[in-house]
C-alpha positions as a printed NumPy array, in Angstrom:
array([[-66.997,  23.724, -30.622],
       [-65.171,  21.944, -27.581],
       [-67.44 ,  19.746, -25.375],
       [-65.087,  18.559, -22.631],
       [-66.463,  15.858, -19.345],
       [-66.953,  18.029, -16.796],
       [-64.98 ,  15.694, -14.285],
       [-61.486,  17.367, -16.136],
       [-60.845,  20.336, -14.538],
       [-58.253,  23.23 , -17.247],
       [-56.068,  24.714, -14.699],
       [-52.487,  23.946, -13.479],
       [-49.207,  23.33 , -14.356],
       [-47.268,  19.951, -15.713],
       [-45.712,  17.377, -13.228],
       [-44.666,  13.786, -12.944],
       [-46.341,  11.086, -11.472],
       [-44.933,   9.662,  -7.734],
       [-43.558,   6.12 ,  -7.322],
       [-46.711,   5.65 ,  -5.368],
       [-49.103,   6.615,  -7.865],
       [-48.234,   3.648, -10.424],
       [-50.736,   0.741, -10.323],
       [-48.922,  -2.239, -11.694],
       [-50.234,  -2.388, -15.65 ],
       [-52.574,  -5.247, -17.249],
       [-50.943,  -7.083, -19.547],
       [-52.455,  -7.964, -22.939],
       [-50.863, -10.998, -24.505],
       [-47.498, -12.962, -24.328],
       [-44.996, -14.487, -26.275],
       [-41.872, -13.411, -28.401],
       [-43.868,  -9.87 , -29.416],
       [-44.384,  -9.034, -25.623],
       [-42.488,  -5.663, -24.963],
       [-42.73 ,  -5.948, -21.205],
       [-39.675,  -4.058, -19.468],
       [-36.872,  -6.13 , -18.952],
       [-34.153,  -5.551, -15.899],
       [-31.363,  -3.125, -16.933],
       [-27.943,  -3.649, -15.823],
       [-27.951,  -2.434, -12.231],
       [-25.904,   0.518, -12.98 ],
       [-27.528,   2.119, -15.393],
       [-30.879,   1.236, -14.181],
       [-29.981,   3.399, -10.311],
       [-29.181,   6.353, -12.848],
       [-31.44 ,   6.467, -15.224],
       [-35.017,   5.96 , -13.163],
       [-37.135,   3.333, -11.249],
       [-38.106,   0.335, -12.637],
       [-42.057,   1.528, -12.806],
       [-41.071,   4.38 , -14.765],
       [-38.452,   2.598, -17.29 ],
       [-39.295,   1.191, -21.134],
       [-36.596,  -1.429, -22.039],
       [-37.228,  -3.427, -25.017],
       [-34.677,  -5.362, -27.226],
       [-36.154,  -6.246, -30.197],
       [-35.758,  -9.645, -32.032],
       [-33.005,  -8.142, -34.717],
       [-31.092,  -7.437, -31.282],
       [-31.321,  -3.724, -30.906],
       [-32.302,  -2.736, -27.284],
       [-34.417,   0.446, -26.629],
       [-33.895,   2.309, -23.391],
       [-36.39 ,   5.515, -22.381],
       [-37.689,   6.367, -19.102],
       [-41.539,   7.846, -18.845],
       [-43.556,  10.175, -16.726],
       [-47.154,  11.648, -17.164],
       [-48.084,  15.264, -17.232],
       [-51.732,  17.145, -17.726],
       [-50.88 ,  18.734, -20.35 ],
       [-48.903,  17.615, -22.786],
       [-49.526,  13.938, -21.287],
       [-46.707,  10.909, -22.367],
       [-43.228,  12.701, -21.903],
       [-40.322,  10.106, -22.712],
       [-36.893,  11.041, -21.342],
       [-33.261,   9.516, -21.782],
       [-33.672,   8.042, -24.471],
       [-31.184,   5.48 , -25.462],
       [-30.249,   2.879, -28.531],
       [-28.117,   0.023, -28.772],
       [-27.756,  -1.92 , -31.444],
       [-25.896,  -4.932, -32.032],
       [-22.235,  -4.897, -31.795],
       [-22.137,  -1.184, -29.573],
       [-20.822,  -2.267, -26.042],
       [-23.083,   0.314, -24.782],
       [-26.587,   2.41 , -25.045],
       [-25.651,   5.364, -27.492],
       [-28.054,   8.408, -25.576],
       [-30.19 ,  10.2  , -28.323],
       [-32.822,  12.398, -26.222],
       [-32.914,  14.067, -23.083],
       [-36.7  ,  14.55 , -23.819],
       [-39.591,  14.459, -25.948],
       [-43.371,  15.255, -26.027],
       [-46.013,  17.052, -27.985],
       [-45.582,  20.734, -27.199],
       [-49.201,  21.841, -28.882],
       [-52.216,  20.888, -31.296],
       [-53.379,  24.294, -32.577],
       [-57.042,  23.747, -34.351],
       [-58.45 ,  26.974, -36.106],
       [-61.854,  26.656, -38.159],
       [-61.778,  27.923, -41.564],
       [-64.589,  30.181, -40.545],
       [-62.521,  32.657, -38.029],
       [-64.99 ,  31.349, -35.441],
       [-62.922,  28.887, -33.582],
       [-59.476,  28.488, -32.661],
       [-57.92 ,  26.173, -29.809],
       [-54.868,  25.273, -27.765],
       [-55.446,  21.668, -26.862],
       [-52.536,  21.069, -24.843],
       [-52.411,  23.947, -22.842],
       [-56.12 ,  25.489, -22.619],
       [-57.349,  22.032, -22.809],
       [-54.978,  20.105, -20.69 ],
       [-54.871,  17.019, -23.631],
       [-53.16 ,  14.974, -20.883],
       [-55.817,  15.329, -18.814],
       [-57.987,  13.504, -21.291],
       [-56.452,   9.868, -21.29 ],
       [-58.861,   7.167, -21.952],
       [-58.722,   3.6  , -21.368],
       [-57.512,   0.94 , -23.301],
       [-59.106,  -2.493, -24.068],
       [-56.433,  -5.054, -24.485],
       [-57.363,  -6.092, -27.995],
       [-55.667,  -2.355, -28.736],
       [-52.541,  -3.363, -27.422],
       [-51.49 ,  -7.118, -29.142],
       [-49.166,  -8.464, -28.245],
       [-47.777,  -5.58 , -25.555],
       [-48.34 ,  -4.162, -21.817],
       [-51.208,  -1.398, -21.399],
       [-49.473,   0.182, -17.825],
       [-52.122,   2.154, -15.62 ],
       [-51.503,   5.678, -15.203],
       [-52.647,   8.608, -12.449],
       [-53.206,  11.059, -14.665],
       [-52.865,  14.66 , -13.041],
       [-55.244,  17.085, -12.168],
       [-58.377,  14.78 , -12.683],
       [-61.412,  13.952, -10.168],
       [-60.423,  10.967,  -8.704],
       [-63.069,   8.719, -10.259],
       [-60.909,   9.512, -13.603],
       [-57.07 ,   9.557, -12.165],
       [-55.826,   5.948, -12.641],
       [-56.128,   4.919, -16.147],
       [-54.894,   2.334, -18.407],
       [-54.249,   3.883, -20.559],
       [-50.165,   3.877, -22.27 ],
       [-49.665,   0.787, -24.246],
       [-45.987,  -0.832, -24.846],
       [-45.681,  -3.528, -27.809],
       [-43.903,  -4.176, -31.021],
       [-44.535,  -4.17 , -34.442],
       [-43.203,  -5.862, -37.419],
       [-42.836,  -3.373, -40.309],
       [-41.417,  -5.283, -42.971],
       [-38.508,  -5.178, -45.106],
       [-35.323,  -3.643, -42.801],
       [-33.243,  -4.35 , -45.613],
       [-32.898,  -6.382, -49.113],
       [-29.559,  -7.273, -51.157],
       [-29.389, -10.042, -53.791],
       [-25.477, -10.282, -54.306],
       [-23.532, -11.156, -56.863],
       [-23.264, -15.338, -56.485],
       [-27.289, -14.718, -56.235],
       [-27.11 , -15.404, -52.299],
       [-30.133, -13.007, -51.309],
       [-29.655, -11.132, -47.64 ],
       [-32.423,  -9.617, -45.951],
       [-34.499,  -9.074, -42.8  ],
       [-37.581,  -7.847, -41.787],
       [-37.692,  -4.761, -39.431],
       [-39.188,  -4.183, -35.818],
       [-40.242,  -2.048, -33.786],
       [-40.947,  -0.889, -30.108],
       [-44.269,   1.056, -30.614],
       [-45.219,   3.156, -27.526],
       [-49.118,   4.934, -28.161],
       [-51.336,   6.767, -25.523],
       [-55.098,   8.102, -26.68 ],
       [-55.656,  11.578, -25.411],
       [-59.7  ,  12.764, -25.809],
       [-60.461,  16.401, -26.468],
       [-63.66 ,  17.611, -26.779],
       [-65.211,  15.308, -30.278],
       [-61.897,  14.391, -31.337],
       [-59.694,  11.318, -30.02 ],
       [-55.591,  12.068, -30.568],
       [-53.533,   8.525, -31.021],
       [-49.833,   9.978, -29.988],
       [-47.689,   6.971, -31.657],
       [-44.039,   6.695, -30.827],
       [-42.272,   4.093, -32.872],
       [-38.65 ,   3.3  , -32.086],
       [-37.178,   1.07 , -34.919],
       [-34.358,  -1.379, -34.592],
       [-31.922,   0.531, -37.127],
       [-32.041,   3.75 , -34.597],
       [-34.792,   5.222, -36.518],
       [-37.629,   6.892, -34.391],
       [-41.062,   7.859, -35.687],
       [-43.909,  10.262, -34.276],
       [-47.176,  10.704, -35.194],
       [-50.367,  11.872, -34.316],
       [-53.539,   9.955, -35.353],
       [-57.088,  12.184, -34.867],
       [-60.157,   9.895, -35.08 ],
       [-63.091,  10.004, -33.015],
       [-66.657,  11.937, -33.804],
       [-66.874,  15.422, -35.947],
       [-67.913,  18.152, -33.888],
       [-72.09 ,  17.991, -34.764],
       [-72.229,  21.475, -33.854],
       [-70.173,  22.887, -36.757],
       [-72.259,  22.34 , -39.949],
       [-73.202,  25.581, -40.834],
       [-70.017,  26.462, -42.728],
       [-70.368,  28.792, -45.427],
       [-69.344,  27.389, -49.367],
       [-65.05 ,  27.718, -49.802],
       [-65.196,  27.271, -45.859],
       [-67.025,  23.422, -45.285],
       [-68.105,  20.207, -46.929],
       [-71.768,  18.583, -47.178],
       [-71.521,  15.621, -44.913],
       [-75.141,  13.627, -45.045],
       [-77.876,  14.19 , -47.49 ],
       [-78.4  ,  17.305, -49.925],
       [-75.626,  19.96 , -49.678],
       [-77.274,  21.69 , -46.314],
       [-75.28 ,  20.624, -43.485],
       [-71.899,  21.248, -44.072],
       [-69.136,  20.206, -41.383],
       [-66.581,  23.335, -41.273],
       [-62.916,  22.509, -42.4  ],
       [-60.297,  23.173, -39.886],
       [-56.589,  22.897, -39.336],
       [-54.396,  20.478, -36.797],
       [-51.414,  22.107, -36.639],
       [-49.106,  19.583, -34.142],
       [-45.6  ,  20.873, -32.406],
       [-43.143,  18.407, -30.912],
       [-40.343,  19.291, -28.614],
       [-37.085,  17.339, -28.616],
       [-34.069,  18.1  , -26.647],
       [-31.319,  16.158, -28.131],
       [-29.058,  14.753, -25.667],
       [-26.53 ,  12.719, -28.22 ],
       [-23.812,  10.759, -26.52 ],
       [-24.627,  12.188, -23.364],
       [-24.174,  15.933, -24.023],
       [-26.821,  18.691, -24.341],
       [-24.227,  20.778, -26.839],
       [-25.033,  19.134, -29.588],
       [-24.853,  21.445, -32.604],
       [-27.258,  22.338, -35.621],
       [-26.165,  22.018, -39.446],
       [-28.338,  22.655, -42.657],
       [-27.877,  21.435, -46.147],
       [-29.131,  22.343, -48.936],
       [-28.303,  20.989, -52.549],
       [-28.807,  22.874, -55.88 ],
       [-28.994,  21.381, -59.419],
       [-27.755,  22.973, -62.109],
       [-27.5  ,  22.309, -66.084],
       [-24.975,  20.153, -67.77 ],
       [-21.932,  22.293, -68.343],
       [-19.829,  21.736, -72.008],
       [-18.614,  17.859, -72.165],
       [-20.678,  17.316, -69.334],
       [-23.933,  13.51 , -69.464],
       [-26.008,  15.397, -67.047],
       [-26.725,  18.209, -64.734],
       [-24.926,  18.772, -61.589],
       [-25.805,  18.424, -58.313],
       [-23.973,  20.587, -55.316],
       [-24.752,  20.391, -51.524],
       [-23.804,  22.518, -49.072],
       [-23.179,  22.584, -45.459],
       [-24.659,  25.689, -43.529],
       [-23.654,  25.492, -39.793],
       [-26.444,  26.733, -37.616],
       [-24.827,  29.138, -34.389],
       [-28.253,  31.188, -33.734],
       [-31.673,  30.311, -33.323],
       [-33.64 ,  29.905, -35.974],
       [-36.959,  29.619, -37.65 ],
       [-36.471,  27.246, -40.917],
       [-38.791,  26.339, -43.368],
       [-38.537,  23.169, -45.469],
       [-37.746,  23.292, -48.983],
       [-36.472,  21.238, -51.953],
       [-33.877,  19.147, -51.267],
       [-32.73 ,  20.817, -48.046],
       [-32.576,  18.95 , -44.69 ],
       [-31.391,  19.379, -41.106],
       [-28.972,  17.394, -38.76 ],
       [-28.216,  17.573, -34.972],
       [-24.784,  16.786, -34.742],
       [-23.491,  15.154, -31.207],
       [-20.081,  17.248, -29.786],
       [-18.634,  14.169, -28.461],
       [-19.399,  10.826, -29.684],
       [-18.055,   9.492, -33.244],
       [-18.833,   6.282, -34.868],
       [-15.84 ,   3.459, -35.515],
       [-15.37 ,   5.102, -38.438],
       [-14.734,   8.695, -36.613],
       [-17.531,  10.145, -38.044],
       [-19.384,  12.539, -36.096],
       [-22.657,  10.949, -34.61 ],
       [-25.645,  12.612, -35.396],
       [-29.602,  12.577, -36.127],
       [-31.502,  13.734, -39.277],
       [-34.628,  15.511, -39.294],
       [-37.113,  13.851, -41.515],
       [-40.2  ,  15.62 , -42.258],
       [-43.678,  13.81 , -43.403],
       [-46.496,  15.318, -45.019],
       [-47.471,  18.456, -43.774],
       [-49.905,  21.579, -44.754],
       [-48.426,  24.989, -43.618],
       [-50.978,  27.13 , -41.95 ],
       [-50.08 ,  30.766, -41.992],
       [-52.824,  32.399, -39.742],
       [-50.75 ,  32.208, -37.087],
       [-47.158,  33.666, -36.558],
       [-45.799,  30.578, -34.85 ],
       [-47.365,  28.113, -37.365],
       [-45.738,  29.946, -40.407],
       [-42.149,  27.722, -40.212],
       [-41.569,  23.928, -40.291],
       [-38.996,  23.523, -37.718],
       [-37.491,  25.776, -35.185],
       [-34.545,  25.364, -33.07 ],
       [-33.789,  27.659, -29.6  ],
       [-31.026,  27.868, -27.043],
       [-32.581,  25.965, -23.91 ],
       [-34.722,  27.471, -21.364],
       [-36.397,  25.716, -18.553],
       [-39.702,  28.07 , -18.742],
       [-40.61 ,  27.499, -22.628],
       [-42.106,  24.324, -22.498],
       [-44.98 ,  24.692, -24.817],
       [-45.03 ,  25.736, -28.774],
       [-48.101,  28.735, -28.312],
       [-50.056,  29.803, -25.472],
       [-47.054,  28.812, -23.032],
       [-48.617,  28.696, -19.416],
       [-45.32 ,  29.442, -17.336],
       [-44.678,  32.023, -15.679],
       [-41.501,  33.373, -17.971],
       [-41.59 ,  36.963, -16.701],
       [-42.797,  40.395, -17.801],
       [-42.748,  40.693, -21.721],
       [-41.536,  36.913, -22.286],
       [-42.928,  35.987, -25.701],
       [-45.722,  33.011, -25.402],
       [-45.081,  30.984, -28.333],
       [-42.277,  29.263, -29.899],
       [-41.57 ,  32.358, -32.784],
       [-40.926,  34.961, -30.389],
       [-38.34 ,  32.942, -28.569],
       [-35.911,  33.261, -31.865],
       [-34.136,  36.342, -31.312],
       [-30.6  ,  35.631, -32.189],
       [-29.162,  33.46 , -29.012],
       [-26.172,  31.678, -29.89 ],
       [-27.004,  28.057, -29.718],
       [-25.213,  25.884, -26.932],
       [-27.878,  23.566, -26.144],
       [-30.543,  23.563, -29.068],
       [-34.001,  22.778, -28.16 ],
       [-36.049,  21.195, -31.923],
       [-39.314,  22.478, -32.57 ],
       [-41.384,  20.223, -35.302],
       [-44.629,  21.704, -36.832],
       [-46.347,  19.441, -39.335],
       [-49.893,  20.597, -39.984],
       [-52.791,  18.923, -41.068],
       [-56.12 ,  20.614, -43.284],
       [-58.798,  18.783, -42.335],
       [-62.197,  19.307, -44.962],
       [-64.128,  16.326, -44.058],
       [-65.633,  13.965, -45.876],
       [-68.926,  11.597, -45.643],
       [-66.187,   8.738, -45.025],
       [-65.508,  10.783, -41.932],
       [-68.712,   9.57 , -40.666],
       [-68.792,   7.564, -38.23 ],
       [-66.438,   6.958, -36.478],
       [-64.069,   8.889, -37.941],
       [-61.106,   7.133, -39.762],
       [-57.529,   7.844, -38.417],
       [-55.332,  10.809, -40.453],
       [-51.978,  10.659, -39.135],
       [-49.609,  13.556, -39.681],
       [-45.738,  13.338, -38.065],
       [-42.148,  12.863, -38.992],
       [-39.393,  11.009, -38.546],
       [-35.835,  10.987, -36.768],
       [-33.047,   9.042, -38.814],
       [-29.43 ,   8.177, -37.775],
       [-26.313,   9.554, -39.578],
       [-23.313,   8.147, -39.085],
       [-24.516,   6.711, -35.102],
       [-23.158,   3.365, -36.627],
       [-19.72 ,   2.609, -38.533],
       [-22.457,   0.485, -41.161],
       [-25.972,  -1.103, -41.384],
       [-26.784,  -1.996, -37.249],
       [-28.431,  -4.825, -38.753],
       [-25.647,  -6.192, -41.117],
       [-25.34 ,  -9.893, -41.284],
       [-22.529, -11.56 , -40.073],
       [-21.051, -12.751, -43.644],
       [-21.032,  -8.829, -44.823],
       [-19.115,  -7.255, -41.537],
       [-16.184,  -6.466, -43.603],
       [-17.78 ,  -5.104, -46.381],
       [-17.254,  -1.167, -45.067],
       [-16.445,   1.206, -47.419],
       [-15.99 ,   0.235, -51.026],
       [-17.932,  -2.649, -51.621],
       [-16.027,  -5.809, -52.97 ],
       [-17.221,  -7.981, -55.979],
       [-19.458, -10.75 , -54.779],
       [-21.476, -10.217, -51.801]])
């Protein structure tokens, strides 16, 4: 059952936040760690956006994050131009035009429930304060969140630090000289409350051009679903009475992939397939091949097989094609739905599908409402990236209380965006291609 503060009204449409609205933000910490935005070089700052709406961070390995921000009720933190520059580029390399959660989709296991939280919920609308002890190290920024009472609109709510993550890379070489570095990264996080549960939207951007999302639920259980049926709950408390229903968070993201600059990036699949030693022959073989995608699509995941977005411009110092991989993370397919039944969807750009299922906008007559009915064959000029990565939830009586965090997301990895390592030590620069003896 939702249970939602009366003060957040569930009507209206998405929009950004005015110049106006921005309180300055309350910092939490200093030193080294602080990811407080720096000044950007004065042309790229006028066209990119203002200074209250702009994340610039470079890290202490020397890779500088770029992304500009705005705020909207329902889908809440929306980063836009995303760039990356890592040491030795002249230049920020663009890798989004956009990015957000497009839905969280929660249907009970007992056909009683089902919910929308972005769009019949407005999860946006549902941003809760900080307490600088959440936020080491970083900025928490204060945000007018839309469509709100006023007693609720300015919150602090979006917190900006950095993270160490350990080991960025390790190579003992030859002569026994041992390289290595320890990773970091620009961690951006907002917490969204919906009804009992409380959503931690993560967005880590890591200095080797890697960027990770996830969703974190934590919070309370719902104390009005314990009367789930056996094969449909899980006895939380004493005895085997009250049993908390089990449920599903199914969680879309939308990226538009803007590499190099252009929207036209292009879509390729691979898929590799093993097959027995052949006469003469140590071990089995392993083939992969290259499926370019021209059409929409609706792809599911399977063994050895991955995705790439590909830029149409841009190639690394080693003319190689710039491009991002799609990595998946954990994930439980839910197939009640017709929209939840594929990983990872991609669709020729339009302005009106904004949201994965229950879309809001006004599309016109017979326009399909969720993210499936929107593959019908376009020819892809500017793909749009659906992720789906679900979550079933049968609680436990560790789930009591609070709740511990379960985090379900994936990843976005560079291919070929650098000629070698960004992170490569000086002593190793000319080791590209074949490796030479030594180190």
């Amino acid at each position: 059952m939702r249970v939602i503060r009366m003060s957040r009204t569930q009507k209206g449409a998405a929009f950004g936040l005015s110049l106006a609205a921005l309180a300055a933000g309350a910092t939490a910490g200093a030193g080294p760690a602080v990811a407080q935005p720096k000044a950007a070089p004065a042309a790229a700052a006028a066209a990119d956006c203002s200074a209250a709406y702009r994340i610039e961070q470079k890290l202490s390995t020397g890779t500088t994050w770029r992304m500009c921000w705005r705020y909207e009720a329902k889908s809440g933190l929306v980063l836009e131009k995303v760039s990356y520059q890592p040491p030795g580029e002249t230049k920020p390399i663009r890798v989004l035009n956009s990015a957000k959660i497009a839905q969280i989709h929660v249907p009970y296991d007992d056909g009683k429930n089902e919910y929308n939280d972005v769009t019949d919920y407005n999860f946006g609308s549902g941003l809760v304060n900080l307490k600088p002890a959440e936020c080491p190290g970083g900025t928490i920024k204060t945000i007018k969140v839309p469509e709100t009472a006023p007693a609720d609109s300015n919150v602090k709510g979006m917190c900006t630090t950095t993270r160490s993550r350990g080991h960025a890379y390790r190579m003992q070489a030859d002569n026994n000289k041992v390289y290595q570095a320890q990773g970091k990264d620009l961690l951006i996080y907002t917490v969204n409350k919906v009804g009992w549960y409380e959503y931690m939207t993560e967005w880590r951007f890591s200095d080797d051009g890697t960027v990770n999302m996830n969703v974190g639920a934590t919070g309370s259980l719902s104390p009005f679903d314990y009367d789930a049926g056996d094969g449909r709950g899980w006895p939380i408390g004493k005895g085997a009475q009250a049993k908390a229903t089990s449920h599903s968070h199914n969680v879309f993201w939308r990226l538009d992939f803007g590499l190099d600059g252009s929207s036209a990036t292009k879509i390729e699949q691979y898929d590799s397939k093993v097959s027995a030693p052949a006469s003469g022959q140590q071990g089995p073989t392993n083939k992969t091949t290259r499926t370019a995608v021209t059409k929409e699509l609706a792809g599911d995941a399977k063994n050895m097989r991955w995705w790439r977005v590909v830029s149409a411009t841009g190639k690394n110092k080693d003319g190689h094609a710039r491009s991002y991989e799609l990595v998946p993370g954990a994930t439980t397919k839910y197939s009640g739905r017709s929209f939840t039944k594929h990983d990872v969807y991609f669709t020729e750009y339009n302005k009106c599908e904004m949201y994965a299922s229950n879309n809001p906008l006004n599309c016109g007559t017979g326009h399909p409402k969720a993210v499936d009915g929107w593959v019908n064959g376009q020819t892809l000029k500017h793909p749009v990236v659906w992720v789906n990565v679900g979550f079933h939830h049968i609680a436990r009586d560790e789930d009591q209380q609070p709740m511990p965090v379960h985090w379900q997301g994936f990843s976005i990895a560079p291919r070929d965006v650098t000629a070698m390592n960004p992170l490569t030590p000086s002593a190793l620069k000319d080791e590209n291609g074949i490796p030479r003896n030594g180190g």
